[in-house]
Short mmCIF file of C-alpha atoms in Angstrom, two decimals:
data_model
loop_
_atom_site.label_atom_id
_atom_site.label_comp_id
_atom_site.label_asym_id
_atom_site.label_seq_id
_atom_site.Cartn_x
_atom_site.Cartn_y
_atom_site.Cartn_z
CA MET A 144 38.58 14.26 -112.57
CA THR A 145 42.10 14.78 -112.01
CA PRO A 146 44.31 11.64 -111.85
CA GLN A 147 44.38 10.01 -108.62
CA ALA A 148 47.27 10.80 -106.37
CA THR A 149 50.15 8.52 -105.78
CA ASP A 150 51.71 7.67 -102.41
CA SER A 151 54.55 9.87 -103.23
CA ASP A 152 52.10 12.63 -104.11
CA MET A 153 50.56 12.49 -100.69
CA SER A 154 53.67 13.79 -99.17
CA ASP A 155 53.60 16.83 -101.56
CA SER A 156 51.74 19.98 -100.01
CA THR A 157 50.08 20.50 -103.43
CA ALA A 158 48.29 16.59 -103.19
CA GLY A 159 45.65 17.86 -100.84
CA PRO A 160 44.24 20.57 -102.84
CA ALA A 161 44.50 18.32 -106.00
CA VAL A 162 42.49 15.63 -104.15
CA ARG A 163 39.77 17.96 -102.96
CA THR A 164 39.41 19.64 -106.36
CA ALA A 165 38.98 16.21 -107.76
CA ASN A 166 36.20 15.05 -104.85
CA SER A 167 34.66 18.54 -105.53
CA THR A 168 34.42 17.78 -109.43
CA TRP A 169 32.83 14.57 -108.56
CA TRP A 170 30.16 16.19 -106.31
CA LEU A 171 29.60 18.72 -109.01
CA VAL A 172 28.64 16.16 -111.63
CA ALA A 173 26.65 14.36 -108.94
CA GLY A 174 24.71 17.27 -107.81
CA ALA A 175 23.85 18.46 -111.36
CA SER A 176 22.96 14.91 -112.48
CA LEU A 177 20.49 14.65 -109.42
CA ILE A 178 18.68 17.81 -110.13
CA SER A 179 18.41 16.73 -113.74
CA VAL A 180 17.10 13.08 -112.64
CA GLY A 181 14.39 15.06 -110.80
CA LEU A 182 13.22 17.14 -113.92
CA ALA A 183 13.47 14.06 -115.98
CA ALA A 184 11.15 12.28 -113.93
CA TYR A 185 8.85 14.99 -113.70
CA GLU A 186 8.79 15.21 -117.36
CA ILE A 187 7.62 11.73 -118.17
CA VAL A 188 5.49 10.92 -115.00
CA PRO A 189 2.08 11.70 -116.48
CA ALA A 190 2.68 9.02 -119.18
CA SER A 191 2.53 6.45 -116.29
CA VAL A 192 -0.73 7.41 -114.99
CA THR A 193 -2.71 8.12 -118.11
CA PRO A 194 -5.70 6.10 -117.65
CA LEU A 195 -6.09 8.17 -114.42
CA ILE A 196 -5.76 11.59 -115.86
CA GLN A 197 -8.05 10.82 -118.58
CA ASP A 198 -10.76 9.63 -116.36
CA SER A 199 -10.33 12.31 -113.56
CA LEU A 200 -10.12 15.18 -116.34
CA ARG A 201 -12.49 13.49 -118.94
CA VAL A 202 -9.95 14.19 -121.65
CA GLY A 203 -8.77 12.10 -124.50
CA PRO A 204 -5.50 10.39 -125.11
CA THR A 205 -4.07 13.30 -127.29
CA ALA A 206 -4.82 15.93 -124.65
CA VAL A 207 -3.00 13.55 -122.07
CA GLY A 208 -0.16 13.10 -124.41
CA LEU A 209 0.05 16.87 -124.68
CA LEU A 210 0.81 16.99 -121.01
CA VAL A 211 4.44 15.10 -121.79
CA GLY A 212 4.69 16.39 -125.22
CA VAL A 213 4.58 20.20 -124.18
CA MET A 214 7.81 19.86 -122.24
CA PHE A 215 9.87 18.93 -125.44
CA GLY A 216 7.92 21.50 -127.45
CA THR A 217 8.75 24.24 -124.78
CA ALA A 218 12.52 22.85 -124.65
CA VAL A 219 12.68 23.13 -128.67
CA VAL A 220 11.61 26.83 -128.68
CA VAL A 221 13.44 28.02 -125.29
CA SER A 222 16.69 26.16 -125.72
CA LEU A 223 18.60 28.37 -128.08
CA PRO A 224 17.60 31.66 -126.09
CA ALA A 225 18.40 29.86 -122.98
CA GLY A 226 21.98 29.13 -124.28
CA ALA A 227 22.58 32.66 -125.47
CA VAL A 228 21.74 33.99 -121.81
CA LEU A 229 23.87 31.16 -120.26
CA ASP A 230 26.74 32.39 -122.27
CA ARG A 231 26.41 35.69 -120.92
CA THR A 232 25.53 34.85 -117.16
CA ASP A 233 26.38 32.45 -114.50
CA SER A 234 25.41 28.81 -115.29
CA ARG A 235 25.66 27.99 -111.76
CA THR A 236 23.06 30.69 -110.50
CA ALA A 237 20.82 29.64 -113.60
CA MET A 238 20.62 26.00 -112.36
CA ALA A 239 19.38 27.07 -108.80
CA VAL A 240 16.61 29.52 -110.49
CA ALA A 241 15.61 26.55 -112.57
CA VAL A 242 14.91 24.22 -109.26
CA GLY A 243 12.96 27.16 -108.10
CA LEU A 244 10.86 27.19 -111.36
CA LEU A 245 10.54 23.21 -111.04
CA VAL A 246 9.35 24.15 -107.40
CA LEU A 247 6.59 26.59 -108.69
CA ALA A 248 5.55 24.49 -111.67
CA GLY A 249 5.14 21.27 -109.39
CA VAL A 250 2.80 22.93 -106.82
CA TRP A 251 0.80 24.90 -109.69
CA GLY A 252 0.42 21.43 -111.27
CA TRP A 253 -0.58 19.83 -108.06
CA ARG A 254 -3.20 22.48 -107.25
CA ALA A 255 -4.54 22.53 -110.72
CA GLY A 256 -4.93 18.78 -110.91
CA ARG A 257 -6.80 18.71 -107.61
CA ARG A 258 -9.26 21.22 -109.17
CA GLY A 259 -9.53 19.64 -112.39
CA GLN A 260 -7.98 22.30 -114.45
CA TYR A 261 -6.49 20.97 -117.52
CA GLU A 262 -5.39 24.18 -119.01
CA ALA A 263 -3.49 25.40 -116.02
CA ILE A 264 -1.73 21.81 -115.52
CA LEU A 265 -0.82 22.29 -119.19
CA ALA A 266 0.73 25.85 -118.41
CA SER A 267 2.53 24.52 -115.22
CA ARG A 268 4.17 21.64 -117.52
CA ALA A 269 5.51 24.40 -120.02
CA LEU A 270 6.88 26.21 -117.26
CA GLY A 271 8.63 22.95 -116.10
CA GLY A 272 9.65 22.62 -119.71
CA ALA A 273 11.72 25.72 -119.59
CA ALA A 274 13.11 24.81 -116.13
CA TYR A 275 14.37 21.54 -117.70
CA VAL A 276 15.99 22.80 -120.62
CA VAL A 277 17.90 25.33 -118.49
CA VAL A 278 19.12 22.56 -116.18
CA TRP A 279 20.03 20.53 -119.20
CA ASN A 280 22.14 23.37 -120.77
CA ALA A 281 23.65 24.50 -117.74
CA GLY A 282 24.21 21.31 -116.46
CA ILE A 283 26.49 20.28 -119.48
CA ASP A 284 28.06 23.52 -119.63
CA MET A 285 29.21 23.25 -116.18
CA VAL A 286 30.30 19.65 -116.24
CA SER A 287 32.42 20.21 -119.34
CA ARG A 288 34.23 23.22 -117.87
CA ALA A 289 34.82 21.52 -114.74
CA VAL A 290 36.74 18.68 -116.02
CA ASP A 291 39.89 18.44 -118.32
CA GLY A 292 39.59 17.38 -121.96
CA SER A 293 40.79 13.87 -121.32
CA HIS A 294 37.72 13.05 -119.15
CA ARG A 295 35.14 15.49 -120.50
CA ALA A 296 33.09 13.04 -122.85
CA THR A 297 32.95 10.66 -119.71
CA ALA A 298 31.67 13.27 -117.35
CA VAL A 299 29.09 14.57 -119.79
CA GLY A 300 28.07 11.12 -120.49
CA ILE A 301 27.37 10.42 -116.82
CA PHE A 302 25.41 13.65 -116.62
CA THR A 303 23.35 13.06 -119.98
CA ALA A 304 22.74 9.25 -118.38
CA SER A 305 20.45 11.22 -115.76
CA GLY A 306 17.69 11.54 -118.60
CA PRO A 307 16.93 7.81 -118.81
CA VAL A 308 17.41 7.26 -114.97
CA GLY A 309 14.75 9.92 -114.36
CA PHE A 310 12.45 8.68 -116.94
CA ALA A 311 12.78 5.03 -115.17
CA LEU A 312 11.96 6.56 -111.82
CA GLY A 313 9.07 8.52 -113.31
CA GLN A 314 7.51 5.61 -114.93
CA GLY A 315 8.39 3.06 -112.15
CA THR A 316 7.03 5.17 -109.28
CA GLY A 317 4.56 7.16 -110.82
CA PRO A 318 1.61 4.77 -110.45
CA LEU A 319 2.55 3.92 -106.84
CA ILE A 320 2.47 7.80 -105.94
CA ALA A 321 -0.92 8.07 -107.40
CA GLN A 322 -2.55 5.10 -105.89
CA ARG A 323 -1.33 6.08 -102.60
CA PHE A 324 -1.61 9.92 -102.61
CA GLY A 325 -3.74 10.83 -105.82
CA TRP A 326 -2.47 11.48 -109.36
CA PRO A 327 -1.90 15.07 -108.95
CA THR A 328 0.79 14.25 -106.55
CA VAL A 329 2.96 13.05 -109.20
CA PHE A 330 3.62 16.68 -110.11
CA LEU A 331 5.06 17.18 -106.69
CA ALA A 332 6.87 14.27 -106.07
CA PHE A 333 10.30 14.73 -107.90
CA ILE A 334 10.63 18.21 -106.66
CA GLY A 335 12.47 16.48 -103.80
CA PRO A 336 15.45 14.74 -105.77
CA ALA A 337 16.13 18.16 -107.57
CA ILE A 338 16.32 19.80 -104.17
CA VAL A 339 18.59 17.27 -102.79
CA GLY A 340 20.65 17.56 -105.98
CA LEU A 341 21.13 21.39 -105.58
CA ALA A 342 22.19 21.11 -101.94
CA VAL A 343 25.24 18.69 -103.42
CA PHE A 344 25.63 20.83 -106.46
CA TRP A 345 25.81 24.34 -104.88
CA PRO A 346 28.77 23.80 -102.47
CA ALA A 347 30.61 21.71 -104.92
CA SER A 348 30.27 24.25 -107.93
CA ARG A 349 31.51 27.34 -105.90
CA GLY A 350 33.89 29.24 -108.44
CA HIS A 351 32.38 27.24 -111.54
CA GLY A 352 30.03 28.40 -114.04
CA GLY A 353 30.83 32.36 -114.44
CA SER A 354 30.69 34.06 -117.73
CA ARG A 355 33.91 33.85 -119.74
CA GLY A 356 34.98 37.51 -119.40
CA ASP A 357 33.05 39.83 -121.91
CA ALA A 358 29.98 38.66 -123.28
CA PRO A 359 30.13 37.11 -126.50
CA SER A 360 29.04 39.48 -129.55
CA LEU A 361 25.76 38.97 -131.55
CA ARG A 362 28.39 38.06 -134.53
CA GLU A 363 29.74 35.43 -132.43
CA PHE A 364 26.24 33.93 -131.72
CA GLY A 365 25.60 34.18 -135.39
CA ALA A 366 28.84 32.17 -136.33
CA VAL A 367 27.44 29.18 -134.25
CA LEU A 368 24.22 29.10 -136.34
CA ARG A 369 26.05 29.50 -139.78
CA SER A 370 28.82 26.92 -138.94
CA PRO A 371 28.56 23.56 -141.13
CA SER A 372 30.21 21.89 -138.32
CA VAL A 373 27.59 22.64 -135.65
CA TRP A 374 24.76 21.99 -138.02
CA LEU A 375 26.50 18.58 -139.16
CA VAL A 376 26.87 17.31 -135.23
CA GLY A 377 23.41 18.77 -134.54
CA ALA A 378 22.01 16.52 -137.51
CA LEU A 379 23.82 13.56 -135.78
CA GLY A 380 21.67 14.53 -132.53
CA PHE A 381 18.38 14.85 -134.42
CA PHE A 382 18.78 11.50 -136.07
CA GLY A 383 19.89 9.82 -133.01
CA TYR A 384 16.80 11.18 -130.87
CA ALA A 385 14.69 10.25 -133.55
CA LEU A 386 15.51 6.64 -133.56
CA TYR A 387 15.70 6.52 -129.90
CA LEU A 388 12.04 7.86 -129.67
CA PHE A 389 10.86 5.72 -132.49
CA VAL A 390 12.03 2.57 -131.01
CA ASN A 391 10.90 3.44 -127.54
CA SER A 392 7.41 4.41 -128.83
CA TRP A 393 6.82 1.73 -131.33
CA GLY A 394 8.94 -1.17 -130.62
CA SER A 395 6.64 -2.43 -127.77
CA SER A 396 3.58 -2.00 -130.08
CA TYR A 397 5.14 -4.18 -132.61
CA LEU A 398 5.53 -7.16 -130.25
CA THR A 399 2.04 -6.53 -129.00
CA GLN A 400 0.03 -6.05 -131.93
CA GLU A 401 2.00 -7.96 -134.69
CA LEU A 402 3.44 -10.78 -132.77
CA ASN A 403 0.54 -11.37 -130.03
CA PHE A 404 3.08 -10.87 -127.05
CA SER A 405 1.45 -9.81 -124.04
CA LEU A 406 1.34 -6.30 -122.60
CA ALA A 407 3.22 -7.34 -119.65
CA VAL A 408 6.17 -8.52 -121.83
CA SER A 409 6.15 -5.46 -123.97
CA GLY A 410 5.93 -3.47 -121.15
CA LEU A 411 8.94 -5.19 -119.62
CA VAL A 412 10.95 -4.43 -122.81
CA VAL A 413 10.07 -0.56 -122.61
CA ALA A 414 11.08 -0.34 -119.04
CA VAL A 415 14.39 -1.69 -119.66
CA PHE A 416 15.00 0.88 -122.37
CA PRO A 417 16.03 3.58 -119.83
CA ALA A 418 18.62 1.03 -118.02
CA VAL A 419 20.10 0.55 -121.55
CA GLY A 420 20.60 4.25 -121.99
CA VAL A 421 22.35 4.73 -118.66
CA PHE A 422 24.91 2.24 -119.91
CA SER A 423 25.27 3.48 -123.54
CA ARG A 424 25.38 7.07 -123.15
CA ILE A 425 28.33 6.81 -120.22
CA SER A 426 29.77 4.24 -122.59
CA GLY A 427 29.87 6.46 -125.45
CA GLY A 428 32.01 9.01 -123.60
CA LEU A 429 34.21 6.38 -122.14
CA ILE A 430 35.08 4.85 -125.47
CA SER A 431 35.68 8.11 -126.98
CA ASP A 432 37.97 9.30 -124.26
CA ARG A 433 39.64 6.06 -123.51
CA VAL A 434 39.72 3.89 -126.74
CA PHE A 435 39.84 6.49 -129.40
CA ASP A 436 41.92 9.04 -127.59
CA GLY A 437 39.57 11.76 -127.46
CA ARG A 438 38.22 11.35 -131.08
CA ARG A 439 34.53 11.53 -131.36
CA ARG A 440 33.39 10.64 -134.88
CA PRO A 441 34.32 6.90 -134.76
CA VAL A 442 31.96 6.45 -131.96
CA VAL A 443 29.00 8.04 -134.00
CA LEU A 444 30.03 5.92 -137.01
CA TRP A 445 29.70 2.73 -134.84
CA SER A 446 26.61 4.08 -133.47
CA PHE A 447 24.73 4.67 -136.49
CA GLY A 448 26.43 1.68 -138.31
CA LEU A 449 25.37 -0.80 -135.81
CA ALA A 450 21.69 0.52 -135.52
CA ALA A 451 21.06 0.32 -139.69
CA PRO A 452 21.22 -3.31 -140.22
CA LEU A 453 19.44 -4.17 -136.90
CA LEU A 454 16.47 -1.91 -137.77
CA PHE A 455 16.65 -3.33 -141.35
CA GLY A 456 16.09 -6.89 -140.13
CA PHE A 457 14.03 -6.32 -136.67
CA THR A 458 10.64 -7.18 -138.51
CA GLN A 459 12.03 -10.55 -139.84
CA LEU A 460 12.66 -11.87 -136.38
CA ARG A 461 10.10 -14.10 -134.63
CA SER A 462 11.88 -15.40 -131.33
CA LEU A 463 10.92 -13.24 -128.28
CA PRO A 464 14.70 -13.75 -126.81
CA LEU A 465 16.06 -12.61 -129.91
CA LEU A 466 13.69 -10.01 -130.80
CA VAL A 467 14.24 -8.36 -127.07
CA ALA A 468 17.97 -8.84 -127.44
CA VAL A 469 18.01 -6.93 -130.89
CA LEU A 470 15.67 -4.08 -129.68
CA LEU A 471 18.11 -3.59 -126.61
CA LEU A 472 21.09 -3.44 -128.83
CA ILE A 473 19.19 -0.92 -130.94
CA GLY A 474 18.60 1.20 -127.89
CA PHE A 475 22.45 0.95 -127.08
CA ALA A 476 23.63 1.96 -130.50
CA VAL A 477 21.65 4.75 -130.96
CA GLN A 478 22.08 6.43 -127.47
CA LEU A 479 25.84 5.99 -128.09
CA THR A 480 25.36 9.24 -129.84
CA LEU A 481 22.85 11.08 -127.51
CA GLY A 482 25.42 11.71 -124.72
CA LEU A 483 28.33 12.30 -126.83
CA SER A 484 26.83 14.67 -129.36
CA PHE A 485 26.46 17.37 -126.58
CA THR A 486 30.51 17.10 -125.82
CA TYR A 487 31.18 17.01 -129.71
CA VAL A 488 29.19 20.33 -130.60
CA ARG A 489 30.71 22.36 -127.93
CA GLU A 490 34.46 21.40 -129.16
CA VAL A 491 33.73 22.39 -132.87
CA VAL A 492 33.02 26.07 -131.73
CA ASP A 493 34.62 28.77 -129.81
CA LEU A 494 34.71 28.20 -125.94
CA ARG A 495 32.93 31.69 -125.56
CA VAL A 496 29.61 30.22 -127.24
CA ALA A 497 29.71 26.74 -126.31
CA ALA A 498 26.80 26.97 -124.15
CA THR A 499 25.04 28.41 -127.43
CA ALA A 500 26.21 25.46 -129.45
CA VAL A 501 24.86 22.82 -126.63
CA ALA A 502 21.63 24.72 -126.50
CA PHE A 503 21.37 24.34 -130.54
CA GLN A 504 22.21 20.61 -130.00
CA THR A 505 19.50 20.37 -127.36
CA SER A 506 16.82 22.07 -129.28
CA ILE A 507 17.42 20.44 -132.71
CA GLY A 508 17.66 17.02 -130.91
CA LEU A 509 14.44 17.27 -129.08
CA ALA A 510 13.08 18.20 -132.23
CA GLY A 511 13.87 14.93 -133.53
CA ALA A 512 12.25 13.44 -130.27
CA PHE A 513 9.05 15.42 -130.86
CA VAL A 514 8.81 14.41 -134.82
CA ALA A 515 9.63 10.74 -134.51
CA PRO A 516 6.86 9.40 -132.68
CA ILE A 517 4.34 11.08 -134.59
CA ALA A 518 5.95 10.35 -137.91
CA GLY A 519 6.32 6.77 -136.96
CA GLY A 520 2.78 6.42 -136.14
CA ALA A 521 1.66 7.92 -139.52
CA VAL A 522 3.91 5.35 -141.22
CA VAL A 523 2.58 2.46 -139.03
CA ASN A 524 -1.07 3.30 -139.78
CA ARG A 525 -0.60 3.78 -143.70
CA ALA A 526 1.88 1.29 -144.40
CA GLY A 527 2.46 -1.02 -141.17
CA PHE A 528 5.31 -1.74 -138.96
CA ALA A 529 7.86 -3.36 -141.48
CA SER A 530 7.72 -0.09 -143.55
CA ALA A 531 8.44 1.98 -140.45
CA PHE A 532 11.36 -0.06 -139.33
CA LEU A 533 12.66 0.12 -142.98
CA LEU A 534 12.41 3.70 -142.94
CA ALA A 535 14.04 3.89 -139.26
CA GLY A 536 16.79 1.92 -141.00
CA LEU A 537 17.22 4.34 -143.75
CA VAL A 538 17.32 7.35 -141.07
CA ALA A 539 20.20 5.20 -139.56
CA VAL A 540 22.13 5.00 -142.87
CA VAL A 541 21.45 9.01 -143.27
CA GLY A 542 23.06 9.42 -140.05
CA LEU A 543 26.01 7.40 -140.95
CA ILE A 544 26.56 9.14 -143.94
CA VAL A 545 26.42 12.68 -142.02
CA ALA A 546 28.72 11.17 -139.37
CA TRP A 547 31.26 10.33 -142.13
CA GLN A 548 31.16 14.15 -143.17
CA ALA A 549 31.46 15.46 -139.62
CA PRO A 550 34.40 17.01 -138.61
CA GLU A 551 36.85 15.84 -135.81
CA PRO A 552 37.37 18.60 -133.14
CA GLY A 553 40.85 20.05 -133.44
CA ARG A 554 41.16 18.20 -137.00
CA GLN A 555 38.93 20.31 -139.17
#
């Protein structure tokens, strides 16, 4: 991601290696992103074939939902220890090991599904959750280190966009795969993209990912957890993920249950959410790098500042085109924070413990993702959708206040 070579540069004997280095960096980002796409699709795909799993295993919706939720729960628990290990080892090797764990988890889940063994499927998903969080943290660490500061947020934004791309892939193709090959095959299907991604990533990442000299001390790790800046940026990720999962979980239900729109129309809104996330997460880094000259806080302020009034007014709207437009704007706004927060947090700590900071951000962000749909459902059941969206708007206001207090990297 170094600047493109000019005609005069091409005559310089150093131009060739520089261009090759830039190309290698792009391939590193592409390969890491493809690995993450495969894991994200594996993460969400049971949600696309829920009725088939229920009928086959004779379990209720809560049990089926746990097949998705267990990966979030595992990631929350495993993320911080994984980050501590990544700061002491080679992130490149960790990516390869994680792909191997995905292969094992996928085959295990497929065999268990064919035998009707729910508990074994659940255990395989927990293993897949550990693989996912290693890829996520190691991928952000390696992408961040492979590019210079002026392009870092853009590159990390591209990598984090792999999450919604994978979700769209899993949701869109899961039913087709299940219809053709049987629902247990969905656990195998997305191993392929991850392996292809590893084949692209491995040669491009040569020379990257090694530990940074001596291993960080326990005191340095503790300093990450004691840092007010880390907690402030972590809170931004928590609120961002909470709002995104709330809207993604309950927006279409509101359209169906309260306004009597068809399931097909509501489902279409849910399906386009990942596409909005791809654009938004990349845009957050690009705007920060290019428009605000590397400053992170203005983007986050705009993120929550735009989301809050849209959430407050959402249930007052009745026109379907307007509702869809506002729902997508909310998705765009809150996801500006999601990709940027991972760059943000590693810039407020010492480079030696950057992977630990990213892991902390992953853990606290996914905690928000885990809690929000459950809390949102409880509010909807007790007080209705209007109160739930009002509460979401208040969460966005709190996010805005926290963003105002958050430090600007390099300007604390």
